[in-house]
Coordinates of C-alpha atoms and ligand atoms in Angstrom, one line a residue:
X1 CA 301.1 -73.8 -106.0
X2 CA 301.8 -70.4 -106.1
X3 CA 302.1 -68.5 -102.7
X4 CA 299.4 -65.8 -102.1
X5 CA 300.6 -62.4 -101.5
X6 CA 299.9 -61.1 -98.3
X7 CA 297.4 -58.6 -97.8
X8 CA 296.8 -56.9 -94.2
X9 CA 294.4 -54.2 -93.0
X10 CA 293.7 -51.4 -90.1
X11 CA 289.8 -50.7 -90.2
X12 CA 289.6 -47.6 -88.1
X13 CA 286.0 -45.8 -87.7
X14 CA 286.4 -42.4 -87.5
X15 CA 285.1 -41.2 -84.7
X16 CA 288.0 -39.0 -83.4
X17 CA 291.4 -39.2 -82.6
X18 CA 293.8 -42.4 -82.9
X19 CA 294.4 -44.2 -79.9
X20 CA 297.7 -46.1 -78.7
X21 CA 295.7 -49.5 -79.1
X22 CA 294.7 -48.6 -82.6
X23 CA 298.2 -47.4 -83.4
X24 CA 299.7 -50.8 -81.8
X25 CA 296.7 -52.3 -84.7
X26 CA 298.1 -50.5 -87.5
X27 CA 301.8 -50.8 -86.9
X28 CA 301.2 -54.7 -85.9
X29 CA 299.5 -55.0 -89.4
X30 CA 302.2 -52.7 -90.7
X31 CA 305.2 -55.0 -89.9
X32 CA 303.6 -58.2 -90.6
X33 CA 302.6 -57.5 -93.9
X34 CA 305.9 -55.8 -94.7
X35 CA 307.7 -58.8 -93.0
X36 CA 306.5 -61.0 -95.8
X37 CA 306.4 -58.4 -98.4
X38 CA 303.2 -58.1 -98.7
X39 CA 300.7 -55.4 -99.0
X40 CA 298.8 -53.0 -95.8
X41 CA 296.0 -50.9 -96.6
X42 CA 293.6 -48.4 -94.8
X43 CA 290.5 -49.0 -94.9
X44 CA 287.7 -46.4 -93.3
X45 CA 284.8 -48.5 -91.6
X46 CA 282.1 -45.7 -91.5
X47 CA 278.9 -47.7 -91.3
X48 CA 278.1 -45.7 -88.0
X49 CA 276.8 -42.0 -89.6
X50 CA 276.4 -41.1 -86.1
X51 CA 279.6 -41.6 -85.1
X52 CA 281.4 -40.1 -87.6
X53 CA 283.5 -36.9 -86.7
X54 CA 284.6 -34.6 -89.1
X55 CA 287.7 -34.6 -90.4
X56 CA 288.7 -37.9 -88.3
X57 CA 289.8 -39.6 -91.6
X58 CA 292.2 -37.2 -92.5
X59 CA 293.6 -37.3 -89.1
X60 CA 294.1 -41.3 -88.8
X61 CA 296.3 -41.2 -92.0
X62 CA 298.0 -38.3 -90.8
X63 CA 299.1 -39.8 -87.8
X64 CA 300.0 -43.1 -89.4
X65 CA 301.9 -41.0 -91.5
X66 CA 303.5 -39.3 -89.1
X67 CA 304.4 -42.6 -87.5
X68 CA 305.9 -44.2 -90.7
X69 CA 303.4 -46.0 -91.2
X70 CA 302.6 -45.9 -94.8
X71 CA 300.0 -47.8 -96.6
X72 CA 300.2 -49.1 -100.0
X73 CA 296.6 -48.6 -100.5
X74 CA 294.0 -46.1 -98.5
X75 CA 291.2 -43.6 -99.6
X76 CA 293.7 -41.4 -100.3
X77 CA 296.5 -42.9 -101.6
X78 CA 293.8 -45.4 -103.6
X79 CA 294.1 -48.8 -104.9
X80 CA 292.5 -51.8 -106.9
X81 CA 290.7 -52.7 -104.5
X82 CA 288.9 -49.4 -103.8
X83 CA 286.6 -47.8 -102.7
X84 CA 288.3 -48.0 -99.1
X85 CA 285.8 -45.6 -97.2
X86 CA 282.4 -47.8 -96.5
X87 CA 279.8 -45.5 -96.8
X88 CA 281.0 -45.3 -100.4
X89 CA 280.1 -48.9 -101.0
X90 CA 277.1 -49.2 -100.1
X91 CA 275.6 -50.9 -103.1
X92 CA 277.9 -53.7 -102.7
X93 CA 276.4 -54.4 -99.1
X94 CA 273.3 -54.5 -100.2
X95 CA 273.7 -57.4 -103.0
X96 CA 275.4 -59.5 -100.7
X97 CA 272.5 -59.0 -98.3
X98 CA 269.8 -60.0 -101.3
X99 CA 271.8 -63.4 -101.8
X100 CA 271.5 -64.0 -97.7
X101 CA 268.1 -63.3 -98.0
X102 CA 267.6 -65.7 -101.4
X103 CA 269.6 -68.2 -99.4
X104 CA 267.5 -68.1 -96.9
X105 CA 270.4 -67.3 -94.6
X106 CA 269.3 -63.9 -93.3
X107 CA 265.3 -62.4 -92.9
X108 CA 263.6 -59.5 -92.8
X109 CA 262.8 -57.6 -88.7
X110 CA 260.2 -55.4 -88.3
X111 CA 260.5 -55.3 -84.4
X112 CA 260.2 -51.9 -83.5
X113 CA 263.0 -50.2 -80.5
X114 CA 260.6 -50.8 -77.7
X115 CA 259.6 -54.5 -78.6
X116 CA 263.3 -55.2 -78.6
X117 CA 264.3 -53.3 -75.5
X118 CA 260.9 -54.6 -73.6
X119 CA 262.3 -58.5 -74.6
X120 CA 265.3 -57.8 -73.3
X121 CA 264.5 -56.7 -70.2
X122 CA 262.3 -59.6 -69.7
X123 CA 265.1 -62.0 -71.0
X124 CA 267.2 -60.1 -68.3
X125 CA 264.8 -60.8 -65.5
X126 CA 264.7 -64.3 -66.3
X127 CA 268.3 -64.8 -66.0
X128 CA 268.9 -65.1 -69.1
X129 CA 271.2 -63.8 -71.9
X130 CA 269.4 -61.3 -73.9
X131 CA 269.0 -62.5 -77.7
X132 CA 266.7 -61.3 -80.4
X133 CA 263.4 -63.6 -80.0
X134 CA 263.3 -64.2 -83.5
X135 CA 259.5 -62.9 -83.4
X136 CA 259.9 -62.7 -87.3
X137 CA 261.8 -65.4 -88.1
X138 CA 259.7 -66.9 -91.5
X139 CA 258.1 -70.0 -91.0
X140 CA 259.8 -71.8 -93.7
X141 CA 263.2 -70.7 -92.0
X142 CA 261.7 -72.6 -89.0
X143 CA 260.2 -69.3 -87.4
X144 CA 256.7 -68.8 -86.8
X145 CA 255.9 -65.9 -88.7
X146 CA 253.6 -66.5 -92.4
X147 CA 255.5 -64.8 -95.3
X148 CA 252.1 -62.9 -96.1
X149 CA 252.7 -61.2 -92.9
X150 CA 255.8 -60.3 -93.9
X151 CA 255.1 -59.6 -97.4
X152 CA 252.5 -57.0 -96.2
X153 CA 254.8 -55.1 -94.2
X154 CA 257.7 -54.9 -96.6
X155 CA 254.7 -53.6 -98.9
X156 CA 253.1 -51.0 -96.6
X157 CA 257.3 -49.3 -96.5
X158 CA 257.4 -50.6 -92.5
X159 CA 260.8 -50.0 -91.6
X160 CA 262.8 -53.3 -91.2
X161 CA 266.3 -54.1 -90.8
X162 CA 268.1 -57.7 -91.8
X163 CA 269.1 -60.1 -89.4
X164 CA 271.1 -62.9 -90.3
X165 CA 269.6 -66.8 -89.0
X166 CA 272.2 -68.1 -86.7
X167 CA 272.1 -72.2 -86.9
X168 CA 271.3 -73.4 -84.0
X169 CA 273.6 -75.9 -82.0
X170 CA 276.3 -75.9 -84.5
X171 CA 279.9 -75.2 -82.9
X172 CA 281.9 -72.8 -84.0
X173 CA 285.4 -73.1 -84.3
X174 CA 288.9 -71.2 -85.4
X175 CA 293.0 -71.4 -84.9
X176 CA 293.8 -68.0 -83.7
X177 CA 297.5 -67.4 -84.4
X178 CA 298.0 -66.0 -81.1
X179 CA 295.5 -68.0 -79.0
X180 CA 295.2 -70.9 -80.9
X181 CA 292.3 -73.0 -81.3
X182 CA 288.7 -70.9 -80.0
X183 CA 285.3 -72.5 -79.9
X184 CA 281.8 -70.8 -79.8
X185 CA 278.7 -72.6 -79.3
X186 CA 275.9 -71.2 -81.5
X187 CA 273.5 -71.1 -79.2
X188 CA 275.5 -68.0 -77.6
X189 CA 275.1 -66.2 -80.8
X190 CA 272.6 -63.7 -81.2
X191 CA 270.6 -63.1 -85.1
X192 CA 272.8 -60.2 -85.4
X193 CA 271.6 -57.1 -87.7
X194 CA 273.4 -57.2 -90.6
X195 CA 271.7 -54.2 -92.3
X196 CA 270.2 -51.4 -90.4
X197 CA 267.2 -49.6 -90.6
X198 CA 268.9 -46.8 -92.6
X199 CA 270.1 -48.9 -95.2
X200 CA 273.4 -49.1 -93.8
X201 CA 275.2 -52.4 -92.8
X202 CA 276.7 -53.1 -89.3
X203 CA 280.5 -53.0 -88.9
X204 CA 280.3 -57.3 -88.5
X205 CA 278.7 -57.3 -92.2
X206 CA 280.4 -55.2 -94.0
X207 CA 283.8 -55.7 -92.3
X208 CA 283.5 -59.5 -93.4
X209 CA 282.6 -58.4 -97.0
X210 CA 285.4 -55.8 -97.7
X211 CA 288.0 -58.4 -96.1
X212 CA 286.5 -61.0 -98.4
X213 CA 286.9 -58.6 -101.6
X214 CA 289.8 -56.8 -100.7
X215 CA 291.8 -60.1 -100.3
X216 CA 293.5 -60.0 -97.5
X217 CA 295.0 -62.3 -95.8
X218 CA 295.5 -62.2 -91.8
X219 CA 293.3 -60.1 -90.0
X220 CA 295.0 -58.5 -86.8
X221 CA 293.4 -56.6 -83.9
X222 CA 291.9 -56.0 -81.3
X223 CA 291.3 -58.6 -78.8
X224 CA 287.8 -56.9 -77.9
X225 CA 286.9 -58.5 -81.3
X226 CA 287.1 -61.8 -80.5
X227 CA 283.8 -62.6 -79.3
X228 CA 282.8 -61.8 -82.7
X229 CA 284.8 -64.3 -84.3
X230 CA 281.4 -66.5 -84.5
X231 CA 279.5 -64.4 -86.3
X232 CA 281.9 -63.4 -89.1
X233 CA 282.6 -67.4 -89.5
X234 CA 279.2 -67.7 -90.2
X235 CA 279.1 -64.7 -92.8
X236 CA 282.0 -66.4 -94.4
X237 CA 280.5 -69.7 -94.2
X238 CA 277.0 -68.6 -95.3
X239 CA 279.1 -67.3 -98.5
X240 CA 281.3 -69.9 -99.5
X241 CA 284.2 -68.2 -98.9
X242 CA 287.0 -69.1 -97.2
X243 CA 288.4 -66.9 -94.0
X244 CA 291.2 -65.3 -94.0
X245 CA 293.9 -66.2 -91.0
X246 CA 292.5 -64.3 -87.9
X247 CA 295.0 -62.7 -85.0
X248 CA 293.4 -61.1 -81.7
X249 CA 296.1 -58.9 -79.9
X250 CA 296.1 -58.8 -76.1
X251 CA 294.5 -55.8 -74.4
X252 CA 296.2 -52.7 -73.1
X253 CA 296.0 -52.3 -69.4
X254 CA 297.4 -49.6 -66.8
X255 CA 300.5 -49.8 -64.2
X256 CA 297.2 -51.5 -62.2
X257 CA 296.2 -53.9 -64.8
X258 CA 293.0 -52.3 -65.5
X259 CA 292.1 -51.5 -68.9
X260 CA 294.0 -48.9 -70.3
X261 CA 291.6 -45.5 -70.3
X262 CA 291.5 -42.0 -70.4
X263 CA 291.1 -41.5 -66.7
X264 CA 294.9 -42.4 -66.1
X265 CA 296.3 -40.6 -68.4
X266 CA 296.5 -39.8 -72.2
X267 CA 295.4 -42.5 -74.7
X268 CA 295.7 -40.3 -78.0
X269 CA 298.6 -40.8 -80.6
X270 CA 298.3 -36.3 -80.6
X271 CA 298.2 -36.0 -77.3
X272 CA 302.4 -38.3 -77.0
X273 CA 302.9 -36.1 -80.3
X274 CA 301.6 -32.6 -78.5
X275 CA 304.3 -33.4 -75.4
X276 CA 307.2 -33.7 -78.0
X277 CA 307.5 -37.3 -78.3
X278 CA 309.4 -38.5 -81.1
X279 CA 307.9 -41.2 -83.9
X280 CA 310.9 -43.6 -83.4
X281 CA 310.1 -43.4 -79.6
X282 CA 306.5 -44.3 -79.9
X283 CA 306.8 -46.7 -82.7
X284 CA 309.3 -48.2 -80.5
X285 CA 307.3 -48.2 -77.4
X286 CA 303.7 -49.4 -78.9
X287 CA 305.9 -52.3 -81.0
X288 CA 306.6 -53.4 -77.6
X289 CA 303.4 -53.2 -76.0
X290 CA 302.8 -57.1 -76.6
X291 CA 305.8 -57.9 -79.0
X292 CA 309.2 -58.9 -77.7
X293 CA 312.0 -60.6 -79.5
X294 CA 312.4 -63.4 -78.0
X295 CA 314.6 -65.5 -74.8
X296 CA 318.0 -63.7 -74.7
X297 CA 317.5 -60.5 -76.3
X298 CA 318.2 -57.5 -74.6
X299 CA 317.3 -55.1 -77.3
X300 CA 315.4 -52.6 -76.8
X301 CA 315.3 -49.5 -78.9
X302 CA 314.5 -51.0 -82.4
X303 CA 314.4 -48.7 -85.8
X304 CA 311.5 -49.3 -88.1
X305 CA 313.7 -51.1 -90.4
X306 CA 315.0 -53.5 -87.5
X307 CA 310.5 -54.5 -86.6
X308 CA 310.1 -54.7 -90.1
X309 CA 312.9 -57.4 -90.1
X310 CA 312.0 -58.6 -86.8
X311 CA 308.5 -58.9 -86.6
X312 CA 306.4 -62.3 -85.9
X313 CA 302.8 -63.1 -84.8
X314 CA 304.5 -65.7 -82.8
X315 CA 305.8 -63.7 -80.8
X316 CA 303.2 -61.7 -79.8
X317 CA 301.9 -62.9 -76.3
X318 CA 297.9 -63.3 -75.1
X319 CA 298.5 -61.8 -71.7
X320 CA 297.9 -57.8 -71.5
X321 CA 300.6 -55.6 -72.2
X322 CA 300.4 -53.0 -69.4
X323 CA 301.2 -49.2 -70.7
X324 CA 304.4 -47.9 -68.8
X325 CA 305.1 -44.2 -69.7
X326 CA 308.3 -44.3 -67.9
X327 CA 309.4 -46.6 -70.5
X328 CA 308.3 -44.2 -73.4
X329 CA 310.3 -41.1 -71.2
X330 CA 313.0 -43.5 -71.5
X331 CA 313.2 -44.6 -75.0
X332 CA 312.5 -41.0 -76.2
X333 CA 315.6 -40.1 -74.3
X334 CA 317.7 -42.9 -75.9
X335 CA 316.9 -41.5 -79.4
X336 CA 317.4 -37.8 -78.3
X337 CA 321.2 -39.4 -76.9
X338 CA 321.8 -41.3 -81.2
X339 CA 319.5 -38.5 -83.3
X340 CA 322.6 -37.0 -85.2
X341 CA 323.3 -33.4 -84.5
X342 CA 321.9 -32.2 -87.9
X343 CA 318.5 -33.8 -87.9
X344 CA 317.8 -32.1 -84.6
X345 CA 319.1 -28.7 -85.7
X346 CA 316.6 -28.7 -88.8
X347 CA 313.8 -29.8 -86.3
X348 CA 314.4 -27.1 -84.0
X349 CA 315.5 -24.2 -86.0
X350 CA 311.9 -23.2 -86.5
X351 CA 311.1 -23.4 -82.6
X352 CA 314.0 -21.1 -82.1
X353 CA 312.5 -18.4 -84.4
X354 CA 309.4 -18.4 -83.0
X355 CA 310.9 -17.8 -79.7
X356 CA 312.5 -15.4 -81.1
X357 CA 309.5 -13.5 -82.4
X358 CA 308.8 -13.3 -78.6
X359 CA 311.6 -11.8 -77.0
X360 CA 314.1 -9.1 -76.7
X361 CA 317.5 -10.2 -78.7
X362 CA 320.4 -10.3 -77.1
X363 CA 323.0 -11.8 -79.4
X364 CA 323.1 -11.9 -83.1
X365 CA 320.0 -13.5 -85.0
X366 CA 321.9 -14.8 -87.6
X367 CA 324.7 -16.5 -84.9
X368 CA 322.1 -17.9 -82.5
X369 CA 320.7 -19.4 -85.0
X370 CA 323.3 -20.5 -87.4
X371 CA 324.0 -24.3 -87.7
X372 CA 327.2 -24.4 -85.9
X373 CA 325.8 -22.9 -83.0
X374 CA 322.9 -25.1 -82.2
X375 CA 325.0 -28.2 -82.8
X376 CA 327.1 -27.0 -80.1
X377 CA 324.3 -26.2 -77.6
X378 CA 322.8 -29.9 -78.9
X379 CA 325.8 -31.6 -78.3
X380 CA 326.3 -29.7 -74.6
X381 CA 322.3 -30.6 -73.4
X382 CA 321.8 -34.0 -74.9
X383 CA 322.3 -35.7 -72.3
X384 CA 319.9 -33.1 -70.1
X385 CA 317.1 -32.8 -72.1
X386 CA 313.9 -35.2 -72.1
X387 CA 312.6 -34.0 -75.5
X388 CA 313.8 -32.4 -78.7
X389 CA 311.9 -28.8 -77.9
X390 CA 313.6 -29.0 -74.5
X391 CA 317.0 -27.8 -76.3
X392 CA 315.0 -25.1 -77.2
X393 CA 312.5 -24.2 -73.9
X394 CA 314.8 -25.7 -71.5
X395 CA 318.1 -24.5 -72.5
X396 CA 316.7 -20.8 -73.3
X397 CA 319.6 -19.3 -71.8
X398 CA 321.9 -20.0 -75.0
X399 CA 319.7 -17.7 -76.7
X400 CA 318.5 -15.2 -73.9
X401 CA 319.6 -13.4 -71.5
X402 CA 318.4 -14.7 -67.8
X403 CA 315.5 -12.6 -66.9
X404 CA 315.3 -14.1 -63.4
X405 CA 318.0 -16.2 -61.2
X406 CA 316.7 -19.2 -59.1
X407 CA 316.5 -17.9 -55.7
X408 CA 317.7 -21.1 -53.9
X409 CA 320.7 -20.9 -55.7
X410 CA 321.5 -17.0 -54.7
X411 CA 320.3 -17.7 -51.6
X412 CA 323.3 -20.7 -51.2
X413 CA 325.8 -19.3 -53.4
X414 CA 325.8 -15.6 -53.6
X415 CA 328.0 -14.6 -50.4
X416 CA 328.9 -11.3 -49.8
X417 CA 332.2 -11.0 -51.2
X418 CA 330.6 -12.4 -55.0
X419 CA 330.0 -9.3 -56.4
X420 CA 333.3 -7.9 -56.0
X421 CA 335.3 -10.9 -57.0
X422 CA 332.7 -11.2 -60.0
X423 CA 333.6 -8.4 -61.8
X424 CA 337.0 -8.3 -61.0
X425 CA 337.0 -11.9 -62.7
X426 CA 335.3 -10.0 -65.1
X427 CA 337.9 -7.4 -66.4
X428 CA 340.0 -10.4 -66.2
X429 CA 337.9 -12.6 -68.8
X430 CA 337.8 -8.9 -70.5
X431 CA 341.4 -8.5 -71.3
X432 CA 341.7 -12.6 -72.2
X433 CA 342.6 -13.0 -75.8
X434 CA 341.4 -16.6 -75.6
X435 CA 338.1 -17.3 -74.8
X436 CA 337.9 -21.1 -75.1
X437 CA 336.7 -23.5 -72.2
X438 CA 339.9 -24.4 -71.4
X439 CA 341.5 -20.6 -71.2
X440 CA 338.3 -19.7 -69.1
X441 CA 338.7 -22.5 -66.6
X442 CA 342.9 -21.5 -66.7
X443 CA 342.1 -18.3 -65.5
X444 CA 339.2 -18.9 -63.0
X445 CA 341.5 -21.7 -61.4
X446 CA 344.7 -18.7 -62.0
X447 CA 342.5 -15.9 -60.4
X448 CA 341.1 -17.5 -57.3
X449 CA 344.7 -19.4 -56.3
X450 CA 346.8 -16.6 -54.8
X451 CA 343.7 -15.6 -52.9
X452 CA 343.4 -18.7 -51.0
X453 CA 339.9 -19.7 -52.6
X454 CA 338.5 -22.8 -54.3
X455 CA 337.4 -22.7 -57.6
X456 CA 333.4 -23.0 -56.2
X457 CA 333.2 -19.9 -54.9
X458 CA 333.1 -18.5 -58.6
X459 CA 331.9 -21.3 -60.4
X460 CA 328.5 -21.4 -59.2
X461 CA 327.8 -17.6 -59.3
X462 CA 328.8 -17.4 -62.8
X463 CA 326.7 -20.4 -64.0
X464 CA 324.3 -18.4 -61.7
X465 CA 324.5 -14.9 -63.8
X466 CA 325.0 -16.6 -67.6
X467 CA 322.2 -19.1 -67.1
X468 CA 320.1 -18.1 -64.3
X469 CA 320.0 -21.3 -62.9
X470 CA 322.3 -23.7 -60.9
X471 CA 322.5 -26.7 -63.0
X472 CA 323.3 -27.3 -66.5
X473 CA 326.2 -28.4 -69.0
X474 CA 329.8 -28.0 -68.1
X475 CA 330.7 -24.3 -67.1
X476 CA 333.4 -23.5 -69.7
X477 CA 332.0 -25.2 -72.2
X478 CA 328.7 -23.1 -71.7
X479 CA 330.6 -19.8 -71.7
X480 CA 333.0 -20.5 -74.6
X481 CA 330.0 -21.0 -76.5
X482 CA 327.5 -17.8 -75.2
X483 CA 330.8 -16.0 -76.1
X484 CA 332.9 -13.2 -74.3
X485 CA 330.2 -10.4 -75.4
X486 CA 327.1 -12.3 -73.9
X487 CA 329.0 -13.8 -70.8
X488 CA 330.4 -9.8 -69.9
X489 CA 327.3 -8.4 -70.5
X490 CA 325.5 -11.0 -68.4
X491 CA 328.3 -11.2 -65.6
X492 CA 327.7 -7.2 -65.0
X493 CA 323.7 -7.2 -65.4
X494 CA 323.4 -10.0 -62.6
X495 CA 325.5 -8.1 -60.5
X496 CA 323.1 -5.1 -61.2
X497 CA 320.1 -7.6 -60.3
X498 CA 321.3 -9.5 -57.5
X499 CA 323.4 -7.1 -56.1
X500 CA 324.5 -8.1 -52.1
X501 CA 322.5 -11.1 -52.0
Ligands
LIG601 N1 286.2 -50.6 -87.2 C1 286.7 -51.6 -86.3 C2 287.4 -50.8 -85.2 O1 287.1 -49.6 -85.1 C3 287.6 -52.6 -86.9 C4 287.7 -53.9 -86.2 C5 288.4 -54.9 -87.1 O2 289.6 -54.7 -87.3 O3 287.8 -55.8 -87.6 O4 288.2 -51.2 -84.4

């Protein structure tokens, strides 16, 4: 028999902005289907006109993108199976919805907003849960309402939409591949609308369609979709057609196990990618916001290519994954520590120039900005820097003069007698031939001997003067690099600045 190729989907709706729980869909999806060499497509579920934001669409697949998450077919990168955007298959919908009707699996509704909303609030006062009353349910689908009624309506233009007919005390039953077997007893099930009033169909319909036609194989998200595992097993049922394997992911929930939302911080993909996170890092993180490895592994910073090889439903666990940013700060870090030197110079190169734009120059465009240079000033911060802009914003004093001194440190370090043995130091650094870390800390440690000091007393103003600030990469190292020029000029302008403290 031969082995049917795998086919996965994310169904976003675009509404707005991707959210960590909808990336954690699409990479899930991603991994699983590449895992088994299969196929993962985009699909845009759009039924909901209201809803729709502009440009969402183009946003989702650019952050997917962004991600590494690349999918084999989408509206934009197309397909067989197209068209992937809903509202563009419309016609589709409403054939399948003509043979529910000729089936006698789905009827006409003519009950207007307030009927509906006035029988559930009754339903509600009785206790009960609210569920369309089936008011036009046909009589020969066991309803009481005559077909010439509803004959005369559909012929007067009455606005309607389709419901489908639920069977009543049937059980309805599934093998999650997460939770395992889940049963639903039909009289829980509302007549759901399958096509609205505006000739669009619902999410439930048209979802179950499209997965039906675009062949796929294992659906996987959300598990806020689980409840409407019944009614899509009917659709599939009603049709003949045989379900694909279904996989509900555990929710997202905060540090207090609530479920994860905007009010404790940022849910968007943009908002991680606005702070500076990294792809790797938040690939990394969201993979492991339900997935782990298994008993005995202590891995955790994982390349695409090591999920991809990786990856199982199996072990994906049902309890909520709870959202720890620390751990993100930390993984982003790890990758900062392994990025090679070159990949971050090309990513921050352009930073730098903008800055540069901004202020005064001080040293050389074309040496502050060469290669060579910002290797050494990544290889001196990467340890001290919590994202890749940082080694531009945070260690600004490799390309800028100071234009202000931490007062604390002045306040600790900058004794009287500084300012003379500073730029006595200096004419001393002057005259040096050498101007490497080691012949810099040679001739602080030579200079500050016969006078019966320790090395401190100079150390810290001069990190003070060349940086502006008291902490920071090794001294020498950070003044070999800003070179004898820079670290003169600086020496003698905080002087200037500080003067006695
Ligand atoms: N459009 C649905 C959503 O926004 C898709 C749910 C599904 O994957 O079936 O989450």
């Amino acid at each position: 028999m031969a082995v049917q190729r795998v086919r996965t989907r994310f169904a976003p709706s675009p509404t707005g902005y991707l959210h960590v729980g909808g990336l954690r869909t699409a990479l899930y999806n991603y991994l699983f289907a590449k895992r088994m060499n299969g196929d993962f497509v985009i699909r845009i579920e759009d039924t909901d006109q209201s809803r729709k934001v502009e440009d969402a669409e183009k946003n989702l697949i650019g952050t997917l993108e962004w991600a590494g998450i690349i999918p084999d077919e989408s509206p934009v990168h197309g397909g067989n199976y197209g068209p992937y955007v809903q509202s563009q298959r419309l016609p589709i919908y409403r054939d399948y919805c003509t043979r529910l009707l000729e089936d006698k699996n789905a009827y006409y509704c003519f009950s207007t907003s307030e009927e509906l909303e006035e029988n559930r609030q009754l339903q509600l006062k009785q206790g009960l849960q609210p569920k369309y009353n089936r008011k036009w349910l046909p009589e020969e689908m066991g309803g009481s309402m005559p077909e010439s009624e509803i004959r005369k309506m559909l012929d007067q233009g009455a606005p309607y939409v389709v419901r489908m007919k639920v069977p009543d005390y049937v059980s309805v039953w599934f093998e999650d591949l997460i939770r395992g077997p889940v049963e639903f007893d039909s009289s829980t099930i509302d007549d759901q609308v399958l096509m609205k009033s505006d000739g669009f169909p619902t999410y439930h319909f048209a979802s179950v369609i499209d997965d039906h036609l675009m062949e796929f194989t294992h659906i996987i998200r959300g598990e806020e979709w689980l409840p409407s595992m019944p009614k899509h097993l009917l659709l599939y049922e009603f049709f003949g057609w045989e379900p694909p394997k279904f996989a509900h992911l555990p929710l997202l929930l905060n540090a207090d196990r609530s479920k994860l939302s905007k009010r404790q911080g940022d849910v968007a993909v943009e908002d991680y990618m606005r702070k500076g996170f990294s792809n790797e890092a938040i690939v990394n993180f969201v993979a492991l916001l339900g997935w782990n490895e298994g008993e005995g592994s202590e891995q955790e910073v994982f390349s695409m290519d090591e999920l991809i090889g990786k990856f199982s439903l199996e072990r994906v666990g049902r309890a909520g994954a709870v959202f720890n940013v620390e751990k993100l700060n930390w993984l982003e870090k790890q990758y900062i520590k392994q990025r090679p030197a070159e990949q971050i110079v090309s990513a921050i190169k352009p930073l730098l120039i903008d800055e540069l734009q901004k202020k005064p120059f001080e040293m050389p465009e074309a040496r502050i900005t060469s290669d060579a240079y910002l290797a050494k000033v990544v290889d001196l911060m990467r340890e001290r820097v919590n994202y890749e802009h940082e080694f531009v914003t945070f260690s600004s004093y490799f390309f800028f003069e100071p234009d202000s001194y931490e007062a604390e440190a002045i306040e600790k370090r900058w004794t009287p007698e500084v300012p003379g043995l500073l730029s006595e130091f200096g004419a001393v650094l002057e005259a040096a031939g050498d101007f490497t870390a080691e012949a810099i800390e040679a001739s602080l440690k030579a200079f500050v001997a016969p006078k019966g000091l320790k090395p401190a007393v100079l150390i810290h103003p001069l990190r003070i003067v060349a940086s502006g600030v008291s902490f920071g990469p090794s001294l020498y190292h950070m003044l070999e690099l800003l070179g004898k020029d820079a670290v003169l000029r600086r020496l003698h302008r905080g002087i200037e600045r500080i003067g006695q403290g």
